[in-house]
Backbone as numpy.savetxt, mean C-alpha at the origin, in Angstrom:
# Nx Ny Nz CAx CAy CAz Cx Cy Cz
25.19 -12.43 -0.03 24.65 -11.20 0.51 24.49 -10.18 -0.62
23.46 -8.98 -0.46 23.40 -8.32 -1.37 24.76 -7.75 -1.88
25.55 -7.42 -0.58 26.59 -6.02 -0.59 27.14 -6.93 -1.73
27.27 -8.13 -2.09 28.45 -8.45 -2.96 27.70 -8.68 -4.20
26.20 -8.61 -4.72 25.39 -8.68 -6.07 25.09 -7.51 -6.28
25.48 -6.27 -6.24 25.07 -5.09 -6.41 23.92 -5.25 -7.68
23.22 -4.82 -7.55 22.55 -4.40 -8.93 22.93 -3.46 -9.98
22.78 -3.61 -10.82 24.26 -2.67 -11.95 22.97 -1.69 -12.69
21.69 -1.82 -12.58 20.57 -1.20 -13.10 19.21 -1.55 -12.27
18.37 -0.70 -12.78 17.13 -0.53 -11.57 15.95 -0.97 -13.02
15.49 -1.43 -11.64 13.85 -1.95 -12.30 14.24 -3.99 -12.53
13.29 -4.67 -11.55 13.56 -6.26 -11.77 12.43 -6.71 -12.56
12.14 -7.91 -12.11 10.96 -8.66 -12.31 9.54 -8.09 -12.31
9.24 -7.89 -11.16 7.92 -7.24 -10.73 8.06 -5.64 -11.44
8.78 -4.82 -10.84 8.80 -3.69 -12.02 8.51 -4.17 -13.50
9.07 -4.80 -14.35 8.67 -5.11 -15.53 7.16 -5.05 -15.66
7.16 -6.32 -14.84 5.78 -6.53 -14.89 4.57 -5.51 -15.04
4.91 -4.34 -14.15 4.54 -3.31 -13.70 4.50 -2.29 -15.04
5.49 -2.27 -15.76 5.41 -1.79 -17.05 4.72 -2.05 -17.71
4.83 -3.36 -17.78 4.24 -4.12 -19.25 2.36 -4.18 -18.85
1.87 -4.17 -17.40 0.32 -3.91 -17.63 -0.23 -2.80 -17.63
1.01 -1.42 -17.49 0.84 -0.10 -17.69 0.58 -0.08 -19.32
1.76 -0.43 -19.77 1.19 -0.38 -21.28 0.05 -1.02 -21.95
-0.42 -1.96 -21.66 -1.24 -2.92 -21.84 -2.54 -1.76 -21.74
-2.70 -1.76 -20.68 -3.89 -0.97 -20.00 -4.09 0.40 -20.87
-2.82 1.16 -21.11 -2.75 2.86 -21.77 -3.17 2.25 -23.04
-2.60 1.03 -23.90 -3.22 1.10 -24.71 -4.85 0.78 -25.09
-5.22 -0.06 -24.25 -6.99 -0.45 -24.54 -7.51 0.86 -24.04
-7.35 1.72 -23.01 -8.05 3.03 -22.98 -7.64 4.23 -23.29
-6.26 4.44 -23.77 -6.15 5.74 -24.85 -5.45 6.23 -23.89
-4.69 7.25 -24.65 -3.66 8.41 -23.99 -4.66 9.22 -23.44
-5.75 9.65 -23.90 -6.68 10.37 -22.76 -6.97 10.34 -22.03
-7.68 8.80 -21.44 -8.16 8.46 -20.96 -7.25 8.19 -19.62
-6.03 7.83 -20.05 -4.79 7.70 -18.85 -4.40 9.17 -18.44
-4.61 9.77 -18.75 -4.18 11.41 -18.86 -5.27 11.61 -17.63
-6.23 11.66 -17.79 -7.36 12.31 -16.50 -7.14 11.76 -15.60
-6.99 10.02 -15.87 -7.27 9.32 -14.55 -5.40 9.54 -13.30
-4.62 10.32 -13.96 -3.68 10.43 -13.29 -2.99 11.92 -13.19
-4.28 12.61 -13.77 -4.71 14.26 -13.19 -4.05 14.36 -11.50
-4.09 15.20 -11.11 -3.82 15.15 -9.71 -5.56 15.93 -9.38
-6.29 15.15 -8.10 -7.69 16.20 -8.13 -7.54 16.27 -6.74
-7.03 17.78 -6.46 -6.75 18.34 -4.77 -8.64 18.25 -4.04
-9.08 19.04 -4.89 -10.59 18.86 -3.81 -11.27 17.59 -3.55
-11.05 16.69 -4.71 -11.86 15.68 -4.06 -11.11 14.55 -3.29
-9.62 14.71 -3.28 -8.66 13.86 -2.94 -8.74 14.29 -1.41
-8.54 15.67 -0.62 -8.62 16.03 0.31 -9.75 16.14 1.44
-10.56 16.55 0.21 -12.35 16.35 0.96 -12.36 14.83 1.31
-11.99 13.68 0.54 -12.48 12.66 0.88 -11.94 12.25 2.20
-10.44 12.40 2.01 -9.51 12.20 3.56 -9.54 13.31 4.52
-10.16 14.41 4.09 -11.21 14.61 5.34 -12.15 14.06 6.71
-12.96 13.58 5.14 -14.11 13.19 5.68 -13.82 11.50 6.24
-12.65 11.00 5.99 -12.19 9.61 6.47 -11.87 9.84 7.64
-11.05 10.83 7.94 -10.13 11.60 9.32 -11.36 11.68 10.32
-12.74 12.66 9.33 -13.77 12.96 10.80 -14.22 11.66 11.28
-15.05 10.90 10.04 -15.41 9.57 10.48 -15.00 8.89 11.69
-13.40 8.73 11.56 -12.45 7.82 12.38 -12.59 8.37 13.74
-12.61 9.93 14.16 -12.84 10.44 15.57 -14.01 10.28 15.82
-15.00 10.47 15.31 -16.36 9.84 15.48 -16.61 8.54 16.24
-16.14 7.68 15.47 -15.91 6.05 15.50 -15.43 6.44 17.06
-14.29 6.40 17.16 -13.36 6.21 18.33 -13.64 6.57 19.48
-14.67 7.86 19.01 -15.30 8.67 20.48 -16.81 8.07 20.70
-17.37 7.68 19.66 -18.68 6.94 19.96 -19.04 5.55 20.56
-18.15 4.71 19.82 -18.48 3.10 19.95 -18.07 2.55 21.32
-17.00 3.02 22.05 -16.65 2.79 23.02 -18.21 2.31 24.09
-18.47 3.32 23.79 -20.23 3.15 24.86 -20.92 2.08 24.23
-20.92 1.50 23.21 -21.42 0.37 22.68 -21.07 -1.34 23.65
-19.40 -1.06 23.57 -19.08 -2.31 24.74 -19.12 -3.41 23.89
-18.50 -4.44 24.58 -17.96 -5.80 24.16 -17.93 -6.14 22.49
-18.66 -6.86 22.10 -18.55 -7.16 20.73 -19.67 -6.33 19.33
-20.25 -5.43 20.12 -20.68 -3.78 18.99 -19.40 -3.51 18.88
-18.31 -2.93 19.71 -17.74 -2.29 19.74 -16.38 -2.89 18.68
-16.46 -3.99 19.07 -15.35 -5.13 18.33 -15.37 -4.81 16.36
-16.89 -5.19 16.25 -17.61 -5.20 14.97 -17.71 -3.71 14.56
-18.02 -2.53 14.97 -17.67 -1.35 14.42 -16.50 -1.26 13.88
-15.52 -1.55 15.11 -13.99 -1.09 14.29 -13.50 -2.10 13.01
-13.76 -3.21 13.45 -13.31 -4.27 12.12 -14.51 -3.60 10.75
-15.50 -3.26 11.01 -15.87 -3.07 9.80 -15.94 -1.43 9.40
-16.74 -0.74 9.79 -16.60 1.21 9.41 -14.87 1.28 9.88
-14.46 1.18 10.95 -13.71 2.06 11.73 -12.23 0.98 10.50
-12.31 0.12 10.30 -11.15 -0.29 9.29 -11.35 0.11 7.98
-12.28 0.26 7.48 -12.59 0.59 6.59 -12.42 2.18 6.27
-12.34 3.29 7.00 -12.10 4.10 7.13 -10.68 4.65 6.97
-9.83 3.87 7.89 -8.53 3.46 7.97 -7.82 3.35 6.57
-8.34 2.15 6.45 -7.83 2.22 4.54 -8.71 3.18 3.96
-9.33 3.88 3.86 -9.32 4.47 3.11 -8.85 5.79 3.38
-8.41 6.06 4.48 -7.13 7.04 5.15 -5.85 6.64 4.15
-5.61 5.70 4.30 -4.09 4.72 3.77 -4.45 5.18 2.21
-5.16 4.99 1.55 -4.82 5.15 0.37 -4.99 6.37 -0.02
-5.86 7.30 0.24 -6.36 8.93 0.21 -4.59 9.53 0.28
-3.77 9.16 1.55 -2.58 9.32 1.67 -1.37 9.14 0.82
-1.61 7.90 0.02 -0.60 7.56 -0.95 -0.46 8.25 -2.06
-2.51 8.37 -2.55 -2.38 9.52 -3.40 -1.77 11.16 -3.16
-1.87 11.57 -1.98 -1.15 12.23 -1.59 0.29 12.46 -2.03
1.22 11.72 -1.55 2.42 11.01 -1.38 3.33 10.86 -3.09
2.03 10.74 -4.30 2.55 10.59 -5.33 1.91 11.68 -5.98
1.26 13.14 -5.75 0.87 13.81 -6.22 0.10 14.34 -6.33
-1.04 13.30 -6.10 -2.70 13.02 -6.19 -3.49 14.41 -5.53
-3.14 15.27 -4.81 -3.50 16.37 -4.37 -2.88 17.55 -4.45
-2.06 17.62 -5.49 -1.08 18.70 -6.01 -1.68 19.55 -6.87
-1.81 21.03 -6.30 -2.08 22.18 -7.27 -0.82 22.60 -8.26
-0.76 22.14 -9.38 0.04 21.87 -10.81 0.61 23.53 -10.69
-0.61 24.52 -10.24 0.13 25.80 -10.42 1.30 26.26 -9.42
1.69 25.51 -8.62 2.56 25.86 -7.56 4.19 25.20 -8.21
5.21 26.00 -7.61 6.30 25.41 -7.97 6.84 23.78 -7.11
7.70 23.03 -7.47 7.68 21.97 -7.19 8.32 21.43 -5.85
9.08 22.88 -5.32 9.38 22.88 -3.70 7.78 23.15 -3.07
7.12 23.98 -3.73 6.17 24.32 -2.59 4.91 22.96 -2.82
4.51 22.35 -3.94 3.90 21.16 -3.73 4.53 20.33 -2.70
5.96 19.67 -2.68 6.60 19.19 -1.99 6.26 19.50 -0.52
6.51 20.60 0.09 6.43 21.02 1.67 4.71 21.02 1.30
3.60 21.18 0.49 2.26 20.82 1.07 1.90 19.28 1.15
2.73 18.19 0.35 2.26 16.94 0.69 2.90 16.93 2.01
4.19 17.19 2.07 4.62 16.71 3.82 3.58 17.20 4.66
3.39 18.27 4.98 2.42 19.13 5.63 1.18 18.00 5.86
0.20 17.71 4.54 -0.63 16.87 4.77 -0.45 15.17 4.95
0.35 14.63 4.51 0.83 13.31 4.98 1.23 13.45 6.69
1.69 14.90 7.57 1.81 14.67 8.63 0.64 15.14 9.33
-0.16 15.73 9.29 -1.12 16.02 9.96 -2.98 15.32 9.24
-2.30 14.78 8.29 -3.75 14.34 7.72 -4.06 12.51 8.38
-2.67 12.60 8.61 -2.59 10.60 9.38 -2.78 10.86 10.30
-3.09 11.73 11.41 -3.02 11.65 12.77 -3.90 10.73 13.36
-4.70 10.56 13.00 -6.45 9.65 13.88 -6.37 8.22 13.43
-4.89 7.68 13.62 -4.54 6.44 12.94 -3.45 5.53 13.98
-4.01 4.22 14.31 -3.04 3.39 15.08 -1.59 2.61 14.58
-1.94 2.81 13.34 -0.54 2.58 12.29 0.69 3.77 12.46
1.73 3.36 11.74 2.43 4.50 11.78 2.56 4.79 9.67
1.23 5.29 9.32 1.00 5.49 7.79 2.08 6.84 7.48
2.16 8.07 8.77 3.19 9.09 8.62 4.51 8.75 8.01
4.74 7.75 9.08 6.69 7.28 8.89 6.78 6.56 7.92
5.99 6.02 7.28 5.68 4.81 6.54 5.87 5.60 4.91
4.99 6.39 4.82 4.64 7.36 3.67 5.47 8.72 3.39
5.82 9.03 4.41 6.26 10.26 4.02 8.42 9.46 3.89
8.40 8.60 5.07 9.85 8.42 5.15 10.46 7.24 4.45
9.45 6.18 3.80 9.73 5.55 3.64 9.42 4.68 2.20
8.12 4.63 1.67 7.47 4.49 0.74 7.88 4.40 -0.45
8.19 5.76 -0.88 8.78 5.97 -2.09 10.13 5.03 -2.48
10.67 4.42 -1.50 12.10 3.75 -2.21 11.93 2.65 -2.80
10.94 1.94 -2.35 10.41 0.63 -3.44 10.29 0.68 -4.77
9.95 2.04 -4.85 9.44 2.48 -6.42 10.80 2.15 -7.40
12.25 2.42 -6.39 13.23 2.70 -6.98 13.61 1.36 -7.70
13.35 -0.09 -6.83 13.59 -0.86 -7.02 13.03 -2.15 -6.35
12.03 -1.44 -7.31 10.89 -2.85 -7.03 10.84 -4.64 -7.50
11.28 -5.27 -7.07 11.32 -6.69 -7.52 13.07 -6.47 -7.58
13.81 -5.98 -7.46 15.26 -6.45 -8.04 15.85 -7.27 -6.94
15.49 -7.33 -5.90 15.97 -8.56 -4.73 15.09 -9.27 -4.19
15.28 -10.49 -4.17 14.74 -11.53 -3.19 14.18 -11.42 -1.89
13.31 -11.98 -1.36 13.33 -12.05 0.10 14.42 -12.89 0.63
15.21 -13.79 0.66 16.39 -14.02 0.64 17.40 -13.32 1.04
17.71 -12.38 0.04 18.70 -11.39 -0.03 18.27 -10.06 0.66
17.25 -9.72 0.62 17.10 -8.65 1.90 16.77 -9.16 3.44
16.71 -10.75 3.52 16.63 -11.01 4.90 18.47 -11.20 5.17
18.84 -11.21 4.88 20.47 -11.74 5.16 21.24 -10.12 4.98
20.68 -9.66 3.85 21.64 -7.69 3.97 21.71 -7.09 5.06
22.79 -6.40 5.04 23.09 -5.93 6.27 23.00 -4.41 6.26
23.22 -4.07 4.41 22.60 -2.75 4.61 21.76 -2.04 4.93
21.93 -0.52 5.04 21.65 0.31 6.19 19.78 0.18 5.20
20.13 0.85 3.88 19.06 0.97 3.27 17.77 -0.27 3.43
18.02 -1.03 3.59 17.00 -2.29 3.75 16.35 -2.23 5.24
17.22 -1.50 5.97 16.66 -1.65 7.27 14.98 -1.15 7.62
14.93 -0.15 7.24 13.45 0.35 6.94 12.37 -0.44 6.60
12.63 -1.55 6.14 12.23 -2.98 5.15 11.08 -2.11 4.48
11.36 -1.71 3.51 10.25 -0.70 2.55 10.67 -1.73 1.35
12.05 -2.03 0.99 12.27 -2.79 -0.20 11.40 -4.41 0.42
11.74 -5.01 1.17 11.41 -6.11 1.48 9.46 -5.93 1.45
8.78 -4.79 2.19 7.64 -4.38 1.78 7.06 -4.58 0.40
7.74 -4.57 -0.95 7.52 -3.97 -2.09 7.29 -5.53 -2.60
7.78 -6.40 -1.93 8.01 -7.94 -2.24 6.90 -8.89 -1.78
6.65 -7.84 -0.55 5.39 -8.76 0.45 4.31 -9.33 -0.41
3.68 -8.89 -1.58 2.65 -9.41 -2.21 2.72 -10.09 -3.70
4.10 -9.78 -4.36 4.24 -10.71 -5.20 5.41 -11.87 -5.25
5.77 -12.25 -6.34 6.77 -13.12 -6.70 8.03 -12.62 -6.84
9.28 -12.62 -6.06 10.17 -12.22 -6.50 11.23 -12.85 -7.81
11.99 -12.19 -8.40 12.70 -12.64 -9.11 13.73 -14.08 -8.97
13.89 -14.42 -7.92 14.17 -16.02 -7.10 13.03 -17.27 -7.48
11.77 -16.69 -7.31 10.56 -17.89 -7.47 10.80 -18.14 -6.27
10.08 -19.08 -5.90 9.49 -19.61 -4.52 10.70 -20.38 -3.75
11.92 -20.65 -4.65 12.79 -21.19 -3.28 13.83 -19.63 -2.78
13.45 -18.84 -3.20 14.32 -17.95 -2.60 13.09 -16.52 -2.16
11.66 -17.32 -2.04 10.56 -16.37 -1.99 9.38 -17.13 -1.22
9.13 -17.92 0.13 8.80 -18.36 0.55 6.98 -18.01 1.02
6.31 -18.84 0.95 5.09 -18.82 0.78 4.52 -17.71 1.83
5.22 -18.15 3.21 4.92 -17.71 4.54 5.50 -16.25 4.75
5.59 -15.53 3.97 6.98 -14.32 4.02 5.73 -12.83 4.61
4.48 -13.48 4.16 3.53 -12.30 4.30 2.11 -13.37 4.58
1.07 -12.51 5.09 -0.45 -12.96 5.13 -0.56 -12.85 3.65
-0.42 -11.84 2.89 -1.19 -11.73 1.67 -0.52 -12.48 0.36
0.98 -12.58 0.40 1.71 -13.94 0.12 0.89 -14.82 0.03
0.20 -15.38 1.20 -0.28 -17.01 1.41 -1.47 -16.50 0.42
-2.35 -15.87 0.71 -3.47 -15.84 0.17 -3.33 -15.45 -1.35
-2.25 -14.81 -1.81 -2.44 -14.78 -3.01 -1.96 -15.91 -3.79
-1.34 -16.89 -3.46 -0.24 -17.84 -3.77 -1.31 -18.96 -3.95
-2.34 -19.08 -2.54 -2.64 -20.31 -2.19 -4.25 -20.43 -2.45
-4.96 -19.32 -1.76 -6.41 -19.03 -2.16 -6.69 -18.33 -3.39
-5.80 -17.68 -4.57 -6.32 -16.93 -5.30 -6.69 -18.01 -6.22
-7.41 -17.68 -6.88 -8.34 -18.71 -8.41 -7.83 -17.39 -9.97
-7.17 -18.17 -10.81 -6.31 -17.72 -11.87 -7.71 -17.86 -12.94
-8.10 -18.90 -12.70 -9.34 -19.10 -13.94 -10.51 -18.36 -13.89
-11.40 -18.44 -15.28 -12.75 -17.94 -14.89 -13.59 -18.62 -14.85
-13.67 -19.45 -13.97 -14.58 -20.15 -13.81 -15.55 -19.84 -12.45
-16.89 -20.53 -12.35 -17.71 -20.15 -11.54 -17.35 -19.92 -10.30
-17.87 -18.81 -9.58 -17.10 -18.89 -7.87 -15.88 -18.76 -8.26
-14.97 -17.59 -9.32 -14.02 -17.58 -9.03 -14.09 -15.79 -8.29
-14.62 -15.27 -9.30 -14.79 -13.50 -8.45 -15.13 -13.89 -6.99
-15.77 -14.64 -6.66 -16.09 -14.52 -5.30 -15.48 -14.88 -4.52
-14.57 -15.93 -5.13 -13.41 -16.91 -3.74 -12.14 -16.02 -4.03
-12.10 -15.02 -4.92 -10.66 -13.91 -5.19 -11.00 -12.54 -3.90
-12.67 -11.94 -4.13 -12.90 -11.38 -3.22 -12.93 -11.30 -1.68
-13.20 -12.97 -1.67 -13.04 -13.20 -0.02 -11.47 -13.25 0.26
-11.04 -13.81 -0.53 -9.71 -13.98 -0.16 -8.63 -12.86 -0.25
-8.98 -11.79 -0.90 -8.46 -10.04 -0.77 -9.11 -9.93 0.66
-10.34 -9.86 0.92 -10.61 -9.42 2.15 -10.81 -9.44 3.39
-9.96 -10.91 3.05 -9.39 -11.76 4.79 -8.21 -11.66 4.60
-7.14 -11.39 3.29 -5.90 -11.10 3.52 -5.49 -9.50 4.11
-6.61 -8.83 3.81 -6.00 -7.04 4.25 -6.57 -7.25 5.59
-7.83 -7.90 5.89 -8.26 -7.63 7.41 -7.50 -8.46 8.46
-6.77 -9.52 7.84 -6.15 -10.22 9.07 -4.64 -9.78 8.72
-3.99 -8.77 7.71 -3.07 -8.29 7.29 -2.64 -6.81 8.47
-4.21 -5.71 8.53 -3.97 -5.12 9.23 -4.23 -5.12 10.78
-5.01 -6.10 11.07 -5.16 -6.81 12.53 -3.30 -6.86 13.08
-2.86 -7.73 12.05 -1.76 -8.23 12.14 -0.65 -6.82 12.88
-0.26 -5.97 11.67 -0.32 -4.60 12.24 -0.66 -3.70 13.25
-1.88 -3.53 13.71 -2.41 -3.13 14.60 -1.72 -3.56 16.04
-1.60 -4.96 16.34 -0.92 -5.74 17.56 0.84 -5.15 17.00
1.15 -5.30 16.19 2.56 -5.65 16.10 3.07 -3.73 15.97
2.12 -2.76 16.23 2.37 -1.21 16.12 2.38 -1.02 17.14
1.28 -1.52 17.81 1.08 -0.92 19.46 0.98 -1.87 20.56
């Protein structure tokens, strides 16, 4: 069980990892160049999840009159699509991404809550509880346990499964007998459908296979929220 492997330091496997293509990356495009792209930009970060938020009431109040399978095909394609891009507009949120730099760092703080709770509203997920309560702890310690070891913990902290979340899409530090193929949709697909090489039809069988793992990922969701 975990309670008896404590971790004696933070940051595992996947964190590393996580380092090492940060650096990788800062270095082929420059300290500048990483500098803008992790600017915080409030107007266009907000305008956009705006305009995701109106979309989605739109969607919801329109298609209905469409009926049987219009109605099916709107939401799987605009009306999900929208969705994520609610979900991520939010995260940036969540890590800064809409923070006026001139404000002190309590009052940024109470404006992301503010907008992480009222900017998710037009959403069948729970992206609020998810983001505002929960999110951030992966960061703390990303990759340092198994799926294994957070299915068997009994601690309180795991219960949230935000750490076990943080695991859902890569390799944990166990490898595959203590990290099982089936642990996630996007697991399988990245494990089993992704193509490592460059060879022909590989962008395209990586693309389909990202975009039957998030759509049958948040289908999945959708039933298992409501």
């Amino acid at each position: 069980a975990v309670a008896e492997t404590e971790k004696t330091t933070r940051g595992g496997a996947v964190a590393a990892w996580h380092a090492t293509r940060k650096n990788r990356i800062a270095g082929e495009l420059g300290a500048e160049t990483i500098e803008r792209l992790e600017a915080p930009t409030p107007i266009r970060t907000l305008s956009a999840l705006t305009a995701a938020n109106v979309l989605q009431v739109a969607l919801a109040t329109a298609t209905p009159a469409l009926g049987g399978a219009w109605w099916l095909a709107a939401a799987a394609t605009a009306g999900a699509y929208c969705s994520l891009a609610q979900f991520a507009l939010l995260h940036d949120v969540v890590h800064g991404g809409a923070d006026d730099v001139s404000r002190t760092v309590s009052e940024r703080k109470r404006f992301r809550e503010r907008v992480l709770r009222y900017g998710s509203q037009p959403s069948v997920f729970g992206y609020w509880l998810y983001l505002a309560l929960g999110h951030l702890n992966h960061h703390a310690a990303t990759g340092d346990w198994t799926a294994r070891e957070l299915f068997n913990s009994s601690r309180l902290e795991f219960e949230d499964g935000d750490l076990f979340f943080a695991s859902h899409r890569q390799d944990s530090p166990g490898g595959k007998a203590d990290d099982p193929a089936a642990i996630s949709i996007s697991r399988f697909a990245y494990r089993y459908l992704w193509r490592f090489d460059d060879g022909a039809g590989a962008a395209a069988t990586n693309a389909a296979a990202y975009a039957w793992s998030m759509a049958a990922e948040r289908a999945a969701l959708c039933l298992n929220d409501k």
